[in-house]
Coordinates of C-alpha atoms in Angstrom, one line a residue:
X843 CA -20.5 -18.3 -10.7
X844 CA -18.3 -21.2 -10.3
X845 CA -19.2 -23.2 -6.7
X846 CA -16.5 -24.2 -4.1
X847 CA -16.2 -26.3 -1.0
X848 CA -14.0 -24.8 0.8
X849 CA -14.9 -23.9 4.3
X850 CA -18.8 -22.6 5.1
X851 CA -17.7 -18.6 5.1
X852 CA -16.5 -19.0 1.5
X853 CA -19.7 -21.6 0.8
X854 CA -21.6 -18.1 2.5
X855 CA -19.6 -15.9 0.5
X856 CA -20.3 -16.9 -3.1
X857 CA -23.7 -17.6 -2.3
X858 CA -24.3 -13.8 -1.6
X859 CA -21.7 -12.9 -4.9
X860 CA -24.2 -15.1 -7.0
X861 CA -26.7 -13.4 -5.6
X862 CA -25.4 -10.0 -6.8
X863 CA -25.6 -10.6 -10.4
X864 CA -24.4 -13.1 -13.2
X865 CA -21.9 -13.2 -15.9
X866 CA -25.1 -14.0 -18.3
X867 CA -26.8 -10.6 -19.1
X868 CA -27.2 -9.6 -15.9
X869 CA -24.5 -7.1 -15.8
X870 CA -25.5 -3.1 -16.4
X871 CA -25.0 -1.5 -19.4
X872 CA -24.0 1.9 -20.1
X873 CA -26.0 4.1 -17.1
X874 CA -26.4 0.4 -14.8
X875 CA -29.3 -1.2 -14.4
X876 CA -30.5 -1.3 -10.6
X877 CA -31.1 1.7 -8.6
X878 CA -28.8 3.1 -5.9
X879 CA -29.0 1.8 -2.1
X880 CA -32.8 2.6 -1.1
X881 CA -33.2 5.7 1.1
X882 CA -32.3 5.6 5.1
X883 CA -29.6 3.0 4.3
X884 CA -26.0 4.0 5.0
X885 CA -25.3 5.6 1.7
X886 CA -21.8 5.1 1.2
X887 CA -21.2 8.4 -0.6
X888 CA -17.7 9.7 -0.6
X889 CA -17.0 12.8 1.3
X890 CA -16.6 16.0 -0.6
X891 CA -13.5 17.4 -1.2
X892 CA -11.6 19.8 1.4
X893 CA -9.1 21.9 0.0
X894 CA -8.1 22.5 3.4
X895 CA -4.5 22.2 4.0
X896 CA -2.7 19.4 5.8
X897 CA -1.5 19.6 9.6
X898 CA 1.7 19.2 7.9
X899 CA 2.9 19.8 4.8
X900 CA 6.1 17.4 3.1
X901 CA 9.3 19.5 2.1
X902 CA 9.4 20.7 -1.7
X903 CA 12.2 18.8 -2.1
X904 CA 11.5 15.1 -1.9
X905 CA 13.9 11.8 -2.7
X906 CA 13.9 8.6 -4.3
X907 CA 16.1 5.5 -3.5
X908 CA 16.0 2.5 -5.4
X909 CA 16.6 -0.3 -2.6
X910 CA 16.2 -3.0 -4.8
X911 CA 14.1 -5.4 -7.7
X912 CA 11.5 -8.0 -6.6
X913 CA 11.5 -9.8 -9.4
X914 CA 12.3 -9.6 -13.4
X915 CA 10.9 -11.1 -16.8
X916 CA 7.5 -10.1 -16.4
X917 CA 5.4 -9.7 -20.1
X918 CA 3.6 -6.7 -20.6
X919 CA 2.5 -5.7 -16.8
X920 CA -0.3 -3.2 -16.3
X921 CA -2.4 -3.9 -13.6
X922 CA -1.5 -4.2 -9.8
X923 CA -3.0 -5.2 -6.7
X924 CA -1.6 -6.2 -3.4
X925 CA -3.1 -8.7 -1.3
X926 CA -3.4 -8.7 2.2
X927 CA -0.1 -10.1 3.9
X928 CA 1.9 -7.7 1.4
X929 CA 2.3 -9.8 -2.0
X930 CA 1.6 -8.3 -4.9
X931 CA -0.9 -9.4 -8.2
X932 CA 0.1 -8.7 -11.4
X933 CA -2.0 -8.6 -14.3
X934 CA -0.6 -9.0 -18.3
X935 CA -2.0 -7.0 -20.8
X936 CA -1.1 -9.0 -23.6
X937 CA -1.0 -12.7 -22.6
X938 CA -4.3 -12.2 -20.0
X939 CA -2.7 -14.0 -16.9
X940 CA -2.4 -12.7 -13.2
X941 CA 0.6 -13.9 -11.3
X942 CA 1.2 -13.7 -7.9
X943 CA 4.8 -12.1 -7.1
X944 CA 6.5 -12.5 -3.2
X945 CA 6.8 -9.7 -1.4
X946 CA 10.2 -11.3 0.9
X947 CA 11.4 -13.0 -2.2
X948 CA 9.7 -11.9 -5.9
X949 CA 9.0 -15.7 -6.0
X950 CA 6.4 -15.8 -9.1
X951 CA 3.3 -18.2 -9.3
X952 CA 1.0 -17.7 -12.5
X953 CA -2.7 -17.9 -11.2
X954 CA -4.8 -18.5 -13.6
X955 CA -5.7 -16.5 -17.4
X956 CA -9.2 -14.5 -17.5
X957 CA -10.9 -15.9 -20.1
X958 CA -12.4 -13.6 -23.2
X959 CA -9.2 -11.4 -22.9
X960 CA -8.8 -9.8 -26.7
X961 CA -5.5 -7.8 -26.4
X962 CA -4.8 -5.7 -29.3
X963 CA -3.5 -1.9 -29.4
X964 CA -3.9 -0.3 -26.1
X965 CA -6.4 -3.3 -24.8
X966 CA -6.2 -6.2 -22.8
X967 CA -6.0 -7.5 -19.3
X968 CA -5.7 -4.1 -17.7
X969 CA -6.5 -3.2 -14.4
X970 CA -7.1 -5.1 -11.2
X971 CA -8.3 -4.8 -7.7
X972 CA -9.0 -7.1 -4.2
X973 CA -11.6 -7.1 -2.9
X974 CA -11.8 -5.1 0.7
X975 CA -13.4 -8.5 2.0
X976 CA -10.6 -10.4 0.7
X977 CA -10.7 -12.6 3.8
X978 CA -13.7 -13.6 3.5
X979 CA -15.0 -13.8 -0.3
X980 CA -11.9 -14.1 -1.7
X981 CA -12.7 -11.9 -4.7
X982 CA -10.1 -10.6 -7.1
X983 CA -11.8 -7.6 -9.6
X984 CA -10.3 -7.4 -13.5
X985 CA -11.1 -4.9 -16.5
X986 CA -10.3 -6.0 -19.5
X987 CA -10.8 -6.2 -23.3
X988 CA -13.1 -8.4 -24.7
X989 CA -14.1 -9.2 -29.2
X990 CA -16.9 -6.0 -28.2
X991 CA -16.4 -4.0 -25.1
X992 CA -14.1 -3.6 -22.2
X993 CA -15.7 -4.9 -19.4
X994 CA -14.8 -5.7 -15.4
X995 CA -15.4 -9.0 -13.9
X996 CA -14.7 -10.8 -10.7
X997 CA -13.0 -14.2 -10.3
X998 CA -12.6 -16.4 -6.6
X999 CA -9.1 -16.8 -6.1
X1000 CA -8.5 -20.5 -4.7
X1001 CA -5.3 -21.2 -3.3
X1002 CA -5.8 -24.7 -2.5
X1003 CA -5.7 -25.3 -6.2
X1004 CA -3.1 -26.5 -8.4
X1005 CA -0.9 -23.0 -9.6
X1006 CA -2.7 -21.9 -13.2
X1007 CA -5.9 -23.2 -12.1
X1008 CA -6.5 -21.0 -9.0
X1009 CA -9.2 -18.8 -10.7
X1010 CA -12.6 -19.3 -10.6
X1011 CA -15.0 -18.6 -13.8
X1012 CA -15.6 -14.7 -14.0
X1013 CA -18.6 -13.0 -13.1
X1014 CA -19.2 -9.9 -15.2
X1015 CA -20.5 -6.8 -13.0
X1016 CA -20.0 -4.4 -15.5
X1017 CA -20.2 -4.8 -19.5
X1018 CA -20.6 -2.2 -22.1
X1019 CA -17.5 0.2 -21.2
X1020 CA -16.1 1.4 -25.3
X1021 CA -13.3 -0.2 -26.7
X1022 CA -11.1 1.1 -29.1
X1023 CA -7.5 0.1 -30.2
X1024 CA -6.4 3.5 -28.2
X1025 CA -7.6 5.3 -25.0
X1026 CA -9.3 2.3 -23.1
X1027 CA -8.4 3.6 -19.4
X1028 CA -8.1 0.3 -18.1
X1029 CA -7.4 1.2 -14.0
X1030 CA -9.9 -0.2 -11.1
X1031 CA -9.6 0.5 -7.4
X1032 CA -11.5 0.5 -4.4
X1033 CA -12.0 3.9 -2.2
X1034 CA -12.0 4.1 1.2
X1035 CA -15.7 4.1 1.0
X1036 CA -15.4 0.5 -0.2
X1037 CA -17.0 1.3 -3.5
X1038 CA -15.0 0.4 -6.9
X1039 CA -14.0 2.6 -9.4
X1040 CA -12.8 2.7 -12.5
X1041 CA -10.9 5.0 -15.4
X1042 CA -12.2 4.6 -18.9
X1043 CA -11.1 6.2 -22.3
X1044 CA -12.8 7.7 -25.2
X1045 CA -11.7 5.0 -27.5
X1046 CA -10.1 8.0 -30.0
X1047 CA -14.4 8.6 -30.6
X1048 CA -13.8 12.3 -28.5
X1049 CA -17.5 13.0 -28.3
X1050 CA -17.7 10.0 -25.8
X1051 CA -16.3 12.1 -23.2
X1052 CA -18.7 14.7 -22.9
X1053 CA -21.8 11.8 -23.5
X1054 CA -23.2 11.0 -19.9
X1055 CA -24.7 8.3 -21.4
X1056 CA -21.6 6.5 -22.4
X1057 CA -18.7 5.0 -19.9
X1058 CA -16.3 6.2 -21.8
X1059 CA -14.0 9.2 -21.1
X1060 CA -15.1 8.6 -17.5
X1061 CA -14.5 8.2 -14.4
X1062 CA -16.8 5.1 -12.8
X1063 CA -18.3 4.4 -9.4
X1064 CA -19.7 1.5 -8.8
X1065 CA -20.4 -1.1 -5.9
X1066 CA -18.7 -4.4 -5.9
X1067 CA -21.7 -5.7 -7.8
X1068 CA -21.4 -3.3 -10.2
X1069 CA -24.5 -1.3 -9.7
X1070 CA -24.6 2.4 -9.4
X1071 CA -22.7 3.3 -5.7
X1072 CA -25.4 5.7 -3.7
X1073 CA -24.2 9.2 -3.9
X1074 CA -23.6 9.6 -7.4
X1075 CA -24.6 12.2 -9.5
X1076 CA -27.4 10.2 -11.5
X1077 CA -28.7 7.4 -9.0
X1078 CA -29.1 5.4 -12.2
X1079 CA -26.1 5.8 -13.5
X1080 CA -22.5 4.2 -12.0
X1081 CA -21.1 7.2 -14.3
X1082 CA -18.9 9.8 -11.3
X1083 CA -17.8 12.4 -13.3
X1084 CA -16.6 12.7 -17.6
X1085 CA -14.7 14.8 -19.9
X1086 CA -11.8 12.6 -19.8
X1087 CA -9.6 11.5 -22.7
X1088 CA -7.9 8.6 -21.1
X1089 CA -7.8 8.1 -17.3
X1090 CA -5.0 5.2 -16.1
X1091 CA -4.2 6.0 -12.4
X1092 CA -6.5 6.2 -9.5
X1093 CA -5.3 7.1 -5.7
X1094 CA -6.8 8.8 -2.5
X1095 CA -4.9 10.8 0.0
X1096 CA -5.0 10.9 3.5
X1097 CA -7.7 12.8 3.3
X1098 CA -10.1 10.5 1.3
X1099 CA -9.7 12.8 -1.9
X1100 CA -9.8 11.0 -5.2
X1101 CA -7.1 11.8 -8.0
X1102 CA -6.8 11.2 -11.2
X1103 CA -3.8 10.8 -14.2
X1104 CA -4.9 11.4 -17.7
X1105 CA -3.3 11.4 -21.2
X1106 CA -3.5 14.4 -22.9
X1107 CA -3.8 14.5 -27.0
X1108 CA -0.5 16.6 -28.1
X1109 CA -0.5 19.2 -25.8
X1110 CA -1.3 18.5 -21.9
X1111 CA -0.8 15.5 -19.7
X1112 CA -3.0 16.2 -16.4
X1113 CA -3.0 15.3 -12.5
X1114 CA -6.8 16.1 -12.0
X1115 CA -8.5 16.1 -8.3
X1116 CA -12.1 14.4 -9.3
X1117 CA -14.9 15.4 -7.8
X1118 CA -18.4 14.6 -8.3
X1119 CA -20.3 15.4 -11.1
X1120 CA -17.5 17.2 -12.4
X1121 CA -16.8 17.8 -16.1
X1122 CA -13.1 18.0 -16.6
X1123 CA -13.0 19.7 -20.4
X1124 CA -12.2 16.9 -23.1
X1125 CA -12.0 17.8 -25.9
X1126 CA -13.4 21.4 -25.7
X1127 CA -10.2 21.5 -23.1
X1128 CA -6.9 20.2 -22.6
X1129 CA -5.0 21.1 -19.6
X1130 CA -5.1 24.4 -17.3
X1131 CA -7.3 26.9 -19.2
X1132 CA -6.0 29.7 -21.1
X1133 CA -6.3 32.3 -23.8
X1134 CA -9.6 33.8 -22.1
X1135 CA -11.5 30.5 -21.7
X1136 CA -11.4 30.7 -17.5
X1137 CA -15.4 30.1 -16.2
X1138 CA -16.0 27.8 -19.4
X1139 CA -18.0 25.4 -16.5
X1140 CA -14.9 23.0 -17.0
X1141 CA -12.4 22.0 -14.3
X1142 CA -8.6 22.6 -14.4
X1143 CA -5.8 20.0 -13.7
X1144 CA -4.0 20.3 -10.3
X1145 CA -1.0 20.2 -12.3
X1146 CA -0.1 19.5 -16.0
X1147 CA 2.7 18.5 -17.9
X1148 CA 4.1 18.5 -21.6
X1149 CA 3.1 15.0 -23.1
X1150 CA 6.9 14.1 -23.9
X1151 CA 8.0 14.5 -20.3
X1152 CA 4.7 12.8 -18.8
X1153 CA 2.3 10.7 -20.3
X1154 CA 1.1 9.0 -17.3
X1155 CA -0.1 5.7 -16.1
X1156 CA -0.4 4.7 -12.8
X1157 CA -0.2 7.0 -9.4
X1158 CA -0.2 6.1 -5.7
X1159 CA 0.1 8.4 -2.8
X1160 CA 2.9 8.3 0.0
X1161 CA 4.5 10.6 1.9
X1162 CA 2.1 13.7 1.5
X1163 CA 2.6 13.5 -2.4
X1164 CA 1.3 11.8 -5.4
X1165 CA 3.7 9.7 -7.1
X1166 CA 3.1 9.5 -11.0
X1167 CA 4.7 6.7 -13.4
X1168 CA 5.3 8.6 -16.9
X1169 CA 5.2 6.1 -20.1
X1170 CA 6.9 8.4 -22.9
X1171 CA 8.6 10.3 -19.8
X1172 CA 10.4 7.2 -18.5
X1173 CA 10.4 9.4 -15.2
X1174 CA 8.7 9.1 -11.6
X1175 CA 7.0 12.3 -10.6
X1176 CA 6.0 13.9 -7.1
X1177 CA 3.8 16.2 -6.8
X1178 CA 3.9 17.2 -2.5
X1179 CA 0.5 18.5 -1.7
X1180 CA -0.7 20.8 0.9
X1181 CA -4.0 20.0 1.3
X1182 CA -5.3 20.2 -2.4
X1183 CA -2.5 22.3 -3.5
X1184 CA 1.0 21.5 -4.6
X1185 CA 3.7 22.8 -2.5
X1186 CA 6.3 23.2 -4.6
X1187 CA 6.6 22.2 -8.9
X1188 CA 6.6 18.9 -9.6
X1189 CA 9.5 16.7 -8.9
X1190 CA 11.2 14.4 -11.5
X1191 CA 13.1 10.8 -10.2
X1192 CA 14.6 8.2 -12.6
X1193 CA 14.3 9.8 -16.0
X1194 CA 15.2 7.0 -18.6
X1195 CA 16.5 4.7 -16.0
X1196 CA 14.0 2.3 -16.5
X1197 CA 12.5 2.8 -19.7
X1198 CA 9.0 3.0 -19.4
X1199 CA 7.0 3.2 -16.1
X1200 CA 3.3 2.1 -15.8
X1201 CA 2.3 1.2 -12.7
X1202 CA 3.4 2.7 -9.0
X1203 CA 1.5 1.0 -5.6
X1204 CA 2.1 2.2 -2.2
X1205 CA 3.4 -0.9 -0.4
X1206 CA 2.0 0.5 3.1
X1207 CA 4.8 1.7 4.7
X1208 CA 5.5 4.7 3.1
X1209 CA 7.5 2.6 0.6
X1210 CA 6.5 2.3 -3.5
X1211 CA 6.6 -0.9 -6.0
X1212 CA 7.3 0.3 -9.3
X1213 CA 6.6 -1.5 -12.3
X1214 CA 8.5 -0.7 -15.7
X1215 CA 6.2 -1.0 -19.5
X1216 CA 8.9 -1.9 -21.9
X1217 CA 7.6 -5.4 -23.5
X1218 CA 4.8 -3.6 -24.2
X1219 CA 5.2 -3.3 -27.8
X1220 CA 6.4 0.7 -27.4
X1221 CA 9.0 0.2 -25.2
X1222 CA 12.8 -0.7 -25.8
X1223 CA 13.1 -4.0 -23.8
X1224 CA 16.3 -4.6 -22.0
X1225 CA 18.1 -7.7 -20.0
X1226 CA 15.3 -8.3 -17.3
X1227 CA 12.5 -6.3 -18.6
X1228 CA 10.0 -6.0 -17.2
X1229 CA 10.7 -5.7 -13.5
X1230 CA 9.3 -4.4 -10.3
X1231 CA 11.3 -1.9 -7.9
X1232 CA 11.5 -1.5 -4.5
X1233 CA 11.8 2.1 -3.7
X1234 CA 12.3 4.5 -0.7
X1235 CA 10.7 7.7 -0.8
X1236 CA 9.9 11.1 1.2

C-alpha cells in the first residue's frame, strides 16, 4: 500500500489498512480466505428483516421535481459515492477515472484513474464506495474490470496532491468476482452495519447463480478488508445470498433492510428485499412465481416489472420509498413501502426525459442526485450528456 506523510492519524491509518491485507495475492478468492470475527467479539451481523409496518406510511401518490443540473459532460458515469461535506464521486466506466463533482457548484476535479481498469461490454470502472471512516483513513472502495476478473480495491484519497494524482496505489480486498462482457453487477455500498457489499452478475454463464462457490450471481458481504463479515451464512464464505442474474443497486431503509435491483433475462426486471442465505430463483425463476411453481424454496421480488419499462440500475431510498433508475425505461420509479410492503403500484417519473438513467443517491435531505447513462455506448447522447440532477421528491 502506497505510504503517506500526512498527519500521524493517516500515518496510523494505513498502517492498520496494510495490515489488513495486500494487493499481492493476499486478497480472497471465491469463498474468502480468513475466517469470520472470532466468537464473543461484536459480530456485526445485520439485523433480520421485519416486515413490520412503518409508524407511518408515505401517500400512494408521490412527486418528482427537477430543481436543477449539477454539472454536464460527464463520460460514461456508473458509480457514485458522496463524501462527507455533501460532494459527490463519480466513477467512469469506460475511461476508469473518478472525479470529484461540487455539491454548491458541479465544479469538476478528475482525481486520479484506477489502474488495471479493462472496460469492454458491460465492464469497467463500476461501482464505488467511502469508506464509513472517511475522516480518518481516507479510503475510497472501487469494483471494477480487470484482463481476468472483476475485482474491488481500495485507494487513499490525498487532497494535498496535485488534481489527477490524488489516488493512492490500489489495494485489492477482493479478487476472483466472474467477468463476462455482460451481467458483471458492478454496485458496492456499505450497510449500516459498517460492512461492504457488493452486487455481482452471472457473466451470461447462468449456472453461476445458483454455485455458492462462485461470486457471481450474488449478492456479497464483506468487511472493509475484504474478509467474510461475521454473520453470514457460511463463516468462510463473504457470499450473503445468490440466484441473482445481475444485481446493480443496493439501498437500506430506515429500517436497516437491504434491497436489491436486478435485470431480468426477457421477461422480469425485479426489486428484491435480500435477506440472508436466501436463494432468489435465477434461472430456474424469473420474477414473482407463477403457473403452480409457489413453495419452489425460491424467493419472490417485492415488485417486478416488464424489461422494456424497467431494466434497472441504481436505487436509493428517501421519503419512505425506493427510488429506481431504469436503463431501457429512461424512467424513475417509486415504489412507497409500508414496512416491507408496497403501498400502492409503482410510480413512474421522467419517462424519456433523460434518456437513460443509472445511478440515483439520496443526497441526505430527503433530496436525490440523478445521474443519466447515455454515452454509454447504448444510449442516444444529447447536448450535455451525461449530467447529474438535482431532484425534489416525496
Amino acid at each position: 500500500m502506497q505510504r503517506r506523510s500526512q498527519t500521524a492519524v493517516l500515518a496510523a491509518a494505513s498502517l492498520l489498512l496494510a495490515a489488513g491485507c495486500s494487493s499481492g495475492g493476499g486478497a480472497p478468492t471465491a469463498t474468502g480466505g480468513k475466517s469470520a470475527a472470532p466468537k464473543g467479539k461484536s459480530s456485526g451481523a445485520p439485523a433480520t428483516p421485519s416486515a413490520a409496518p412503518s409508524s407511518t406510511a408515505p401517500p400512494a401518490k408521490g412527486s418528482v421535481k427537477v430543481t436543477g443540473t449539477l454539472t454536464t459532460g460527464l463520460k460514461s458515469p456508473w458509480g457514485v459515492a458522496v463524501l462527507p461535506g455533501g460532494d459527490l464521486l463519480v466513477a467512469s466506466r469506460d475511461t476508469g477515472k473518478i472525479v470529484r463533482v461540487s455539491a454548491d457548484d458541479g465544479k469538476t476535479t478528475e482525481l486520479g484513474s484506477v489502474p488495471g481498469v479493462d472496460p469492454g461490454g458491460e465492464g469497467g470502472l463500476l461501482g464505488i464506495a467511502v469508506s464509513p471512516s472517511f475522516g480518518v483513513d481516507r479510503q475510497v472502495y472501487a469494483y471494477f474490470t480487470t484482463a481476468s476478473d472483476n475485482r474491488i480495491a481500495r485507494m487513499i484519497y490525498d487532497e494535498k496532491r496535485r488534481p489527477g494524482d490524488q489516488l493512492g496505489a490500489p489495494d485489492t480486498i477482493l479478487r476472483g468476482i466472474p467477468k463476462g462482457q455482460i451481467h458483471n453487477g458492478g454496485r458496492i455500498a456499505f450497510g449500516p452495519d459498517k460492512m461492504l457489499y457488493a452486487g455481482t452478475g452471472e457473466t451470461g454463464d447462468t449456472g453461476l447463480a445458483q454455485d455458492k462457490t462462485s461470486l457471481g450471481g450474488k449478492v456479497l458481504r464483506m468487511t472493509p478488508d475484504g474478509q467474510p463479515a461475521h454473520g453470514n451464512p457460511s463463516a468462510d464464505s463473504v457470499v450473503y445470498d445468490y440466484g441473482h442474474r445481475n444485481v446493480q443497486g443496493l439501498a437500506w431503509d430506515d429500517d436497516k433492510r437491504l434491497w436489491a435491483s436486478e435485470f431480468g433475462q426477457d421477461t422480469w426486471d425485479e426489486l428484491n428485499l435480500i435477506e440472508p442465505g436466501k436463494n432468489y430463483g435465477w434461472p430456474q425463476e424469473e420474477g414473482k412465481a407463477k403457473g403452480g411453481k409457489a413453495g419452489s424454496g425460491f424467493v419472490d421480488p417485492v415488485e417486478e416489472w416488464k424489461t422494456k419499462d424497467a431494466s434497472p440500475s441504481g436505487i436509493a431510498y428517501a421519503k419512505g420509498s425506493i427510488w429506481m433508475a431504469s436503463l431501457r425505461g429512461e424512467r424513475l420509479w417509486r415504489i412507497a413501502l409500508n414496512g416491507t410492503k408496497p403501498v400502492a403500484a409503482p410510480q413512474a417519473f421522467l419517462k424519456g426525459t433523460y434518456g437513460r438513467l443509472r445511478t440515483v443517491v439520496s443526497a441526505g435531505d430527503g433530496s436525490l442526485w440523478l445521474v443519466t447513462s447515455n454515452t454509454d455506448g447504448r444510449g442516444k447522447p444529447r447536448k450535455g450528456d451525461d449530467r447529474i440532477l438535482r431532484l425534489k421528491v416525496s
